[in-house]
PDB file of C-alpha atoms in Angstrom:
ATOM      1  CA  UNK A   1      10.877 -95.092 -23.377  1.00  0.00           C
ATOM      2  CA  UNK A   2       7.520 -95.367 -24.546  1.00  0.00           C
ATOM      3  CA  UNK A   3       5.392 -93.219 -26.439  1.00  0.00           C
ATOM      4  CA  UNK A   4       4.175 -90.691 -23.626  1.00  0.00           C
ATOM      5  CA  UNK A   5       7.724 -90.500 -22.275  1.00  0.00           C
ATOM      6  CA  UNK A   6       8.720 -89.740 -25.931  1.00  0.00           C
ATOM      7  CA  UNK A   7       6.678 -86.905 -26.019  1.00  0.00           C
ATOM      8  CA  UNK A   8       7.395 -85.173 -23.456  1.00  0.00           C
ATOM      9  CA  UNK A   9      11.097 -85.952 -23.862  1.00  0.00           C
ATOM     10  CA  UNK A  10      10.418 -83.523 -27.018  1.00  0.00           C
ATOM     11  CA  UNK A  11      11.486 -86.614 -29.296  1.00  0.00           C
ATOM     12  CA  UNK A  12       9.731 -87.454 -32.450  1.00  0.00           C
ATOM     13  CA  UNK A  13       6.278 -89.861 -31.159  1.00  0.00           C
ATOM     14  CA  UNK A  14       3.726 -91.183 -33.103  1.00  0.00           C
ATOM     15  CA  UNK A  15      -0.119 -90.639 -31.624  1.00  0.00           C
ATOM     16  CA  UNK A  16      -1.847 -93.384 -32.700  1.00  0.00           C
ATOM     17  CA  UNK A  17      -0.455 -96.179 -30.584  1.00  0.00           C
ATOM     18  CA  UNK A  18      -0.590 -97.293 -26.733  1.00  0.00           C
ATOM     19  CA  UNK A  19      -4.065 -96.430 -25.480  1.00  0.00           C
ATOM     20  CA  UNK A  20      -3.757 -92.074 -26.959  1.00  0.00           C
ATOM     21  CA  UNK A  21      -6.580 -92.130 -29.298  1.00  0.00           C
ATOM     22  CA  UNK A  22      -8.299 -93.702 -26.813  1.00  0.00           C
ATOM     23  CA  UNK A  23      -7.600 -90.348 -24.813  1.00  0.00           C
ATOM     24  CA  UNK A  24      -8.243 -88.250 -27.795  1.00  0.00           C
ATOM     25  CA  UNK A  25     -11.228 -89.751 -28.372  1.00  0.00           C
ATOM     26  CA  UNK A  26     -13.277 -88.959 -24.780  1.00  0.00           C
ATOM     27  CA  UNK A  27     -11.408 -85.899 -25.046  1.00  0.00           C
ATOM     28  CA  UNK A  28     -13.386 -84.898 -28.221  1.00  0.00           C
ATOM     29  CA  UNK A  29     -16.961 -86.100 -26.714  1.00  0.00           C
ATOM     30  CA  UNK A  30     -15.801 -83.878 -23.621  1.00  0.00           C
ATOM     31  CA  UNK A  31     -15.469 -81.480 -25.984  1.00  0.00           C
ATOM     32  CA  UNK A  32     -18.525 -81.800 -27.676  1.00  0.00           C
ATOM     33  CA  UNK A  33     -20.458 -81.903 -24.818  1.00  0.00           C
ATOM     34  CA  UNK A  34     -18.882 -78.456 -23.817  1.00  0.00           C
ATOM     35  CA  UNK A  35     -19.464 -76.726 -27.333  1.00  0.00           C
ATOM     36  CA  UNK A  36     -23.160 -77.374 -27.158  1.00  0.00           C
ATOM     37  CA  UNK A  37     -24.251 -75.911 -24.176  1.00  0.00           C
ATOM     38  CA  UNK A  38     -26.501 -73.737 -22.777  1.00  0.00           C
ATOM     39  CA  UNK A  39     -25.075 -70.548 -21.662  1.00  0.00           C
ATOM     40  CA  UNK A  40     -28.075 -70.724 -18.489  1.00  0.00           C
ATOM     41  CA  UNK A  41     -26.570 -74.119 -17.901  1.00  0.00           C
ATOM     42  CA  UNK A  42     -23.342 -72.739 -16.035  1.00  0.00           C
ATOM     43  CA  UNK A  43     -23.652 -75.538 -12.951  1.00  0.00           C
ATOM     44  CA  UNK A  44     -22.897 -78.594 -16.106  1.00  0.00           C
ATOM     45  CA  UNK A  45     -20.619 -76.370 -18.147  1.00  0.00           C
ATOM     46  CA  UNK A  46     -18.337 -75.787 -14.879  1.00  0.00           C
ATOM     47  CA  UNK A  47     -18.372 -79.978 -14.351  1.00  0.00           C
ATOM     48  CA  UNK A  48     -17.350 -80.339 -17.767  1.00  0.00           C
ATOM     49  CA  UNK A  49     -14.232 -77.963 -17.866  1.00  0.00           C
ATOM     50  CA  UNK A  50     -13.430 -80.067 -14.530  1.00  0.00           C
ATOM     51  CA  UNK A  51     -13.737 -83.123 -16.582  1.00  0.00           C
ATOM     52  CA  UNK A  52     -11.632 -81.662 -19.342  1.00  0.00           C
ATOM     53  CA  UNK A  53      -8.705 -80.448 -17.139  1.00  0.00           C
ATOM     54  CA  UNK A  54      -9.011 -83.300 -14.816  1.00  0.00           C
ATOM     55  CA  UNK A  55      -8.980 -80.765 -11.518  1.00  0.00           C
ATOM     56  CA  UNK A  56     -11.241 -78.360 -10.148  1.00  0.00           C
ATOM     57  CA  UNK A  57     -10.664 -74.848 -12.289  1.00  0.00           C
ATOM     58  CA  UNK A  58     -11.364 -71.343 -11.555  1.00  0.00           C
ATOM     59  CA  UNK A  59     -11.459 -70.041 -14.239  1.00  0.00           C
ATOM     60  CA  UNK A  60     -14.122 -68.763 -17.390  1.00  0.00           C
ATOM     61  CA  UNK A  61     -13.775 -70.792 -20.813  1.00  0.00           C
ATOM     62  CA  UNK A  62     -16.786 -69.537 -23.037  1.00  0.00           C
ATOM     63  CA  UNK A  63     -17.033 -71.724 -25.517  1.00  0.00           C
ATOM     64  CA  UNK A  64     -16.746 -72.924 -28.196  1.00  0.00           C
ATOM     65  CA  UNK A  65     -13.040 -74.411 -27.399  1.00  0.00           C
ATOM     66  CA  UNK A  66     -10.916 -76.964 -28.650  1.00  0.00           C
ATOM     67  CA  UNK A  67      -8.193 -78.960 -27.816  1.00  0.00           C
ATOM     68  CA  UNK A  68      -6.732 -82.665 -27.979  1.00  0.00           C
ATOM     69  CA  UNK A  69      -6.442 -83.803 -24.221  1.00  0.00           C
ATOM     70  CA  UNK A  70      -7.364 -81.230 -22.029  1.00  0.00           C
ATOM     71  CA  UNK A  71      -5.662 -83.318 -19.642  1.00  0.00           C
ATOM     72  CA  UNK A  72      -2.099 -81.539 -20.492  1.00  0.00           C
ATOM     73  CA  UNK A  73      -3.334 -78.479 -20.493  1.00  0.00           C
ATOM     74  CA  UNK A  74      -2.641 -76.405 -16.458  1.00  0.00           C
ATOM     75  CA  UNK A  75      -4.151 -73.653 -16.136  1.00  0.00           C
ATOM     76  CA  UNK A  76      -4.664 -70.717 -13.109  1.00  0.00           C
ATOM     77  CA  UNK A  77      -6.741 -69.018 -10.547  1.00  0.00           C
ATOM     78  CA  UNK A  78      -8.989 -66.102 -13.034  1.00  0.00           C
ATOM     79  CA  UNK A  79      -7.992 -66.761 -16.104  1.00  0.00           C
ATOM     80  CA  UNK A  80     -10.363 -65.917 -19.105  1.00  0.00           C
ATOM     81  CA  UNK A  81     -10.399 -67.440 -22.631  1.00  0.00           C
ATOM     82  CA  UNK A  82     -13.052 -66.295 -24.987  1.00  0.00           C
ATOM     83  CA  UNK A  83     -14.257 -67.760 -27.742  1.00  0.00           C
ATOM     84  CA  UNK A  84     -13.120 -70.157 -30.141  1.00  0.00           C
ATOM     85  CA  UNK A  85      -9.721 -70.975 -28.611  1.00  0.00           C
ATOM     86  CA  UNK A  86      -7.630 -74.053 -30.161  1.00  0.00           C
ATOM     87  CA  UNK A  87      -4.518 -75.545 -28.173  1.00  0.00           C
ATOM     88  CA  UNK A  88      -3.301 -78.223 -29.790  1.00  0.00           C
ATOM     89  CA  UNK A  89      -1.959 -79.819 -26.419  1.00  0.00           C
ATOM     90  CA  UNK A  90       0.026 -82.982 -27.316  1.00  0.00           C
ATOM     91  CA  UNK A  91       2.709 -81.457 -24.972  1.00  0.00           C
ATOM     92  CA  UNK A  92       1.697 -78.891 -21.806  1.00  0.00           C
ATOM     93  CA  UNK A  93       0.578 -76.223 -21.623  1.00  0.00           C
ATOM     94  CA  UNK A  94       1.496 -74.030 -18.974  1.00  0.00           C
ATOM     95  CA  UNK A  95      -0.790 -71.287 -17.843  1.00  0.00           C
ATOM     96  CA  UNK A  96      -0.302 -68.697 -15.210  1.00  0.00           C
ATOM     97  CA  UNK A  97      -3.167 -67.214 -12.720  1.00  0.00           C
ATOM     98  CA  UNK A  98      -5.271 -63.745 -14.627  1.00  0.00           C
ATOM     99  CA  UNK A  99      -3.998 -64.839 -17.336  1.00  0.00           C
ATOM    100  CA  UNK A 100      -6.942 -63.430 -20.959  1.00  0.00           C
ATOM    101  CA  UNK A 101      -6.678 -64.601 -24.134  1.00  0.00           C
ATOM    102  CA  UNK A 102      -8.865 -63.194 -27.052  1.00  0.00           C
ATOM    103  CA  UNK A 103     -11.035 -65.223 -29.506  1.00  0.00           C
ATOM    104  CA  UNK A 104      -9.211 -67.155 -31.865  1.00  0.00           C
ATOM    105  CA  UNK A 105      -6.165 -67.745 -30.003  1.00  0.00           C
ATOM    106  CA  UNK A 106      -4.054 -70.490 -30.857  1.00  0.00           C
ATOM    107  CA  UNK A 107      -1.149 -72.629 -28.782  1.00  0.00           C
ATOM    108  CA  UNK A 108       0.766 -75.219 -30.741  1.00  0.00           C
ATOM    109  CA  UNK A 109       2.937 -77.713 -28.310  1.00  0.00           C
ATOM    110  CA  UNK A 110       3.176 -80.143 -31.950  1.00  0.00           C
ATOM    111  CA  UNK A 111       5.301 -79.771 -34.862  1.00  0.00           C
ATOM    112  CA  UNK A 112       6.428 -81.892 -37.925  1.00  0.00           C
ATOM    113  CA  UNK A 113       9.435 -82.566 -39.696  1.00  0.00           C
ATOM    114  CA  UNK A 114      10.564 -80.497 -43.027  1.00  0.00           C
ATOM    115  CA  UNK A 115      11.397 -83.441 -44.815  1.00  0.00           C
ATOM    116  CA  UNK A 116       7.845 -84.482 -46.794  1.00  0.00           C
ATOM    117  CA  UNK A 117       9.462 -87.916 -46.455  1.00  0.00           C
ATOM    118  CA  UNK A 118       9.519 -88.004 -42.396  1.00  0.00           C
ATOM    119  CA  UNK A 119       5.970 -85.518 -41.851  1.00  0.00           C
ATOM    120  CA  UNK A 120       4.457 -88.059 -40.799  1.00  0.00           C
ATOM    121  CA  UNK A 121       6.316 -88.026 -37.637  1.00  0.00           C
ATOM    122  CA  UNK A 122       5.620 -85.333 -34.550  1.00  0.00           C
ATOM    123  CA  UNK A 123       7.011 -84.015 -32.163  1.00  0.00           C
ATOM    124  CA  UNK A 124       6.312 -81.611 -28.817  1.00  0.00           C
ATOM    125  CA  UNK A 125       7.525 -79.031 -27.311  1.00  0.00           C
ATOM    126  CA  UNK A 126       5.779 -77.624 -24.250  1.00  0.00           C
ATOM    127  CA  UNK A 127       4.570 -73.495 -24.058  1.00  0.00           C
ATOM    128  CA  UNK A 128       4.455 -71.685 -20.811  1.00  0.00           C
ATOM    129  CA  UNK A 129       2.594 -67.914 -20.372  1.00  0.00           C
ATOM    130  CA  UNK A 130       2.974 -66.559 -17.244  1.00  0.00           C
ATOM    131  CA  UNK A 131       0.558 -64.737 -15.069  1.00  0.00           C
ATOM    132  CA  UNK A 132      -1.269 -61.482 -16.113  1.00  0.00           C
ATOM    133  CA  UNK A 133      -1.035 -61.828 -19.573  1.00  0.00           C
ATOM    134  CA  UNK A 134      -3.039 -60.799 -22.466  1.00  0.00           C
ATOM    135  CA  UNK A 135      -2.814 -62.912 -25.590  1.00  0.00           C
ATOM    136  CA  UNK A 136      -4.526 -60.866 -28.285  1.00  0.00           C
ATOM    137  CA  UNK A 137      -7.580 -62.067 -30.723  1.00  0.00           C
ATOM    138  CA  UNK A 138      -6.258 -64.661 -33.487  1.00  0.00           C
ATOM    139  CA  UNK A 139      -2.629 -64.486 -32.193  1.00  0.00           C
ATOM    140  CA  UNK A 140      -0.804 -67.904 -33.298  1.00  0.00           C
ATOM    141  CA  UNK A 141       1.437 -69.734 -30.160  1.00  0.00           C
ATOM    142  CA  UNK A 142       4.278 -72.021 -31.625  1.00  0.00           C
ATOM    143  CA  UNK A 143       5.875 -74.739 -29.938  1.00  0.00           C
ATOM    144  CA  UNK A 144       8.318 -74.322 -26.727  1.00  0.00           C
ATOM    145  CA  UNK A 145       7.480 -70.436 -26.011  1.00  0.00           C
ATOM    146  CA  UNK A 146       7.470 -69.008 -22.814  1.00  0.00           C
ATOM    147  CA  UNK A 147       5.718 -65.725 -22.523  1.00  0.00           C
ATOM    148  CA  UNK A 148       7.062 -63.616 -19.672  1.00  0.00           C
ATOM    149  CA  UNK A 149       4.534 -62.323 -16.768  1.00  0.00           C
ATOM    150  CA  UNK A 150       2.205 -59.232 -17.327  1.00  0.00           C
ATOM    151  CA  UNK A 151       3.113 -59.434 -20.993  1.00  0.00           C
ATOM    152  CA  UNK A 152       0.785 -57.881 -24.456  1.00  0.00           C
ATOM    153  CA  UNK A 153       0.612 -59.726 -27.054  1.00  0.00           C
ATOM    154  CA  UNK A 154      -1.255 -57.377 -30.406  1.00  0.00           C
ATOM    155  CA  UNK A 155      -4.230 -59.218 -31.926  1.00  0.00           C
ATOM    156  CA  UNK A 156      -3.184 -61.706 -35.393  1.00  0.00           C
ATOM    157  CA  UNK A 157       0.377 -62.108 -33.959  1.00  0.00           C
ATOM    158  CA  UNK A 158       2.546 -65.634 -34.354  1.00  0.00           C
ATOM    159  CA  UNK A 159       4.821 -65.700 -31.648  1.00  0.00           C
ATOM    160  CA  UNK A 160       8.359 -67.664 -32.732  1.00  0.00           C
ATOM    161  CA  UNK A 161      10.194 -66.358 -30.115  1.00  0.00           C
ATOM    162  CA  UNK A 162      10.227 -66.511 -26.054  1.00  0.00           C
ATOM    163  CA  UNK A 163       8.740 -62.998 -24.934  1.00  0.00           C
ATOM    164  CA  UNK A 164      10.121 -61.287 -21.502  1.00  0.00           C
ATOM    165  CA  UNK A 165       7.763 -60.309 -18.840  1.00  0.00           C
ATOM    166  CA  UNK A 166       6.051 -56.881 -19.057  1.00  0.00           C
ATOM    167  CA  UNK A 167       6.563 -56.432 -23.097  1.00  0.00           C
ATOM    168  CA  UNK A 168       4.194 -54.921 -25.473  1.00  0.00           C
ATOM    169  CA  UNK A 169       5.000 -57.886 -28.588  1.00  0.00           C
ATOM    170  CA  UNK A 170       3.298 -57.528 -32.015  1.00  0.00           C
ATOM    171  CA  UNK A 171       3.692 -59.290 -35.494  1.00  0.00           C
ATOM    172  CA  UNK A 172       4.587 -62.006 -37.351  1.00  0.00           C
ATOM    173  CA  UNK A 173       6.333 -63.225 -36.228  1.00  0.00           C
ATOM    174  CA  UNK A 174       5.852 -61.218 -33.057  1.00  0.00           C
ATOM    175  CA  UNK A 175       8.495 -58.838 -31.599  1.00  0.00           C
ATOM    176  CA  UNK A 176       8.793 -56.777 -28.938  1.00  0.00           C
ATOM    177  CA  UNK A 177       8.149 -52.791 -29.417  1.00  0.00           C
ATOM    178  CA  UNK A 178       8.197 -51.395 -25.953  1.00  0.00           C
ATOM    179  CA  UNK A 179       7.568 -52.587 -22.632  1.00  0.00           C
ATOM    180  CA  UNK A 180       4.854 -51.434 -20.431  1.00  0.00           C
ATOM    181  CA  UNK A 181       6.063 -48.880 -18.467  1.00  0.00           C
ATOM    182  CA  UNK A 182       3.979 -45.487 -15.872  1.00  0.00           C
ATOM    183  CA  UNK A 183       2.819 -43.693 -19.073  1.00  0.00           C
ATOM    184  CA  UNK A 184       0.448 -47.265 -18.976  1.00  0.00           C
ATOM    185  CA  UNK A 185      -1.147 -46.224 -16.105  1.00  0.00           C
ATOM    186  CA  UNK A 186      -2.221 -42.366 -17.096  1.00  0.00           C
ATOM    187  CA  UNK A 187      -3.620 -43.796 -20.562  1.00  0.00           C
ATOM    188  CA  UNK A 188      -5.626 -46.659 -21.495  1.00  0.00           C
ATOM    189  CA  UNK A 189      -6.324 -46.420 -25.468  1.00  0.00           C
ATOM    190  CA  UNK A 190      -4.516 -44.164 -27.479  1.00  0.00           C
ATOM    191  CA  UNK A 191      -4.451 -41.067 -26.091  1.00  0.00           C
ATOM    192  CA  UNK A 192      -7.260 -42.033 -23.621  1.00  0.00           C
ATOM    193  CA  UNK A 193      -6.716 -40.150 -19.819  1.00  0.00           C
ATOM    194  CA  UNK A 194      -7.686 -42.921 -17.176  1.00  0.00           C
ATOM    195  CA  UNK A 195     -10.269 -39.975 -14.671  1.00  0.00           C
ATOM    196  CA  UNK A 196     -10.550 -40.777 -11.086  1.00  0.00           C
ATOM    197  CA  UNK A 197     -14.559 -40.003 -11.537  1.00  0.00           C
ATOM    198  CA  UNK A 198     -15.054 -42.964 -14.242  1.00  0.00           C
ATOM    199  CA  UNK A 199     -12.661 -45.841 -12.242  1.00  0.00           C
ATOM    200  CA  UNK A 200     -14.557 -44.474  -9.507  1.00  0.00           C
ATOM    201  CA  UNK A 201     -18.149 -45.092 -11.199  1.00  0.00           C
ATOM    202  CA  UNK A 202     -17.121 -47.702 -13.185  1.00  0.00           C
ATOM    203  CA  UNK A 203     -16.506 -49.557  -9.415  1.00  0.00           C
ATOM    204  CA  UNK A 204     -19.143 -48.702  -8.110  1.00  0.00           C
ATOM    205  CA  UNK A 205     -21.708 -49.742 -11.020  1.00  0.00           C
ATOM    206  CA  UNK A 206     -19.632 -53.321 -10.153  1.00  0.00           C
ATOM    207  CA  UNK A 207     -20.421 -52.867  -6.981  1.00  0.00           C
ATOM    208  CA  UNK A 208     -17.302 -53.445  -6.163  1.00  0.00           C
ATOM    209  CA  UNK A 209     -14.729 -51.074  -4.297  1.00  0.00           C
ATOM    210  CA  UNK A 210     -11.974 -48.964  -6.353  1.00  0.00           C
ATOM    211  CA  UNK A 211      -8.847 -49.915  -6.653  1.00  0.00           C
TER     212      UNK A 211
END
């Protein structure tokens, strides 16, 4: 078993051998180039993103964006990453379609042993975020986590356990406070109701059809 296989298997590993440093250096060059792109140069930005992820993507990534390898991130269609997100992707990060990230979200797939004698060692475990999730600003998602589809993670949360689908979860440690319900079709923020005329106007101004 080589070091890459150990990482994928969740076993202890070190990342300073087997061309792993060279892979990270290439990723850092691409990261710096992306984060220095002009907001007017979208063609260059999307070209760099395709190189970073290793596949042509249909997602919006707002620089700055930080990562280790890039190629270990699988990102779905129509995702949105706001500025300042950090993805520690030694292990796999899998993101479903239409996932939105607030600014400053961190996803970590790597941990270290607690005892200082072994702390130089690392272990990796994948993170999965299923479709239609909204991850609030400055959330931290720890290794081994799955967040179920449609769920919302409140700003500033630290996610240490799996979150089931269709849930609203918040806190440190992050806990489910309720399920998404029909009431959420009636109110968009606290007691502010969805009004048909507001929705129609928003979509009309945007040049798209209402719902």
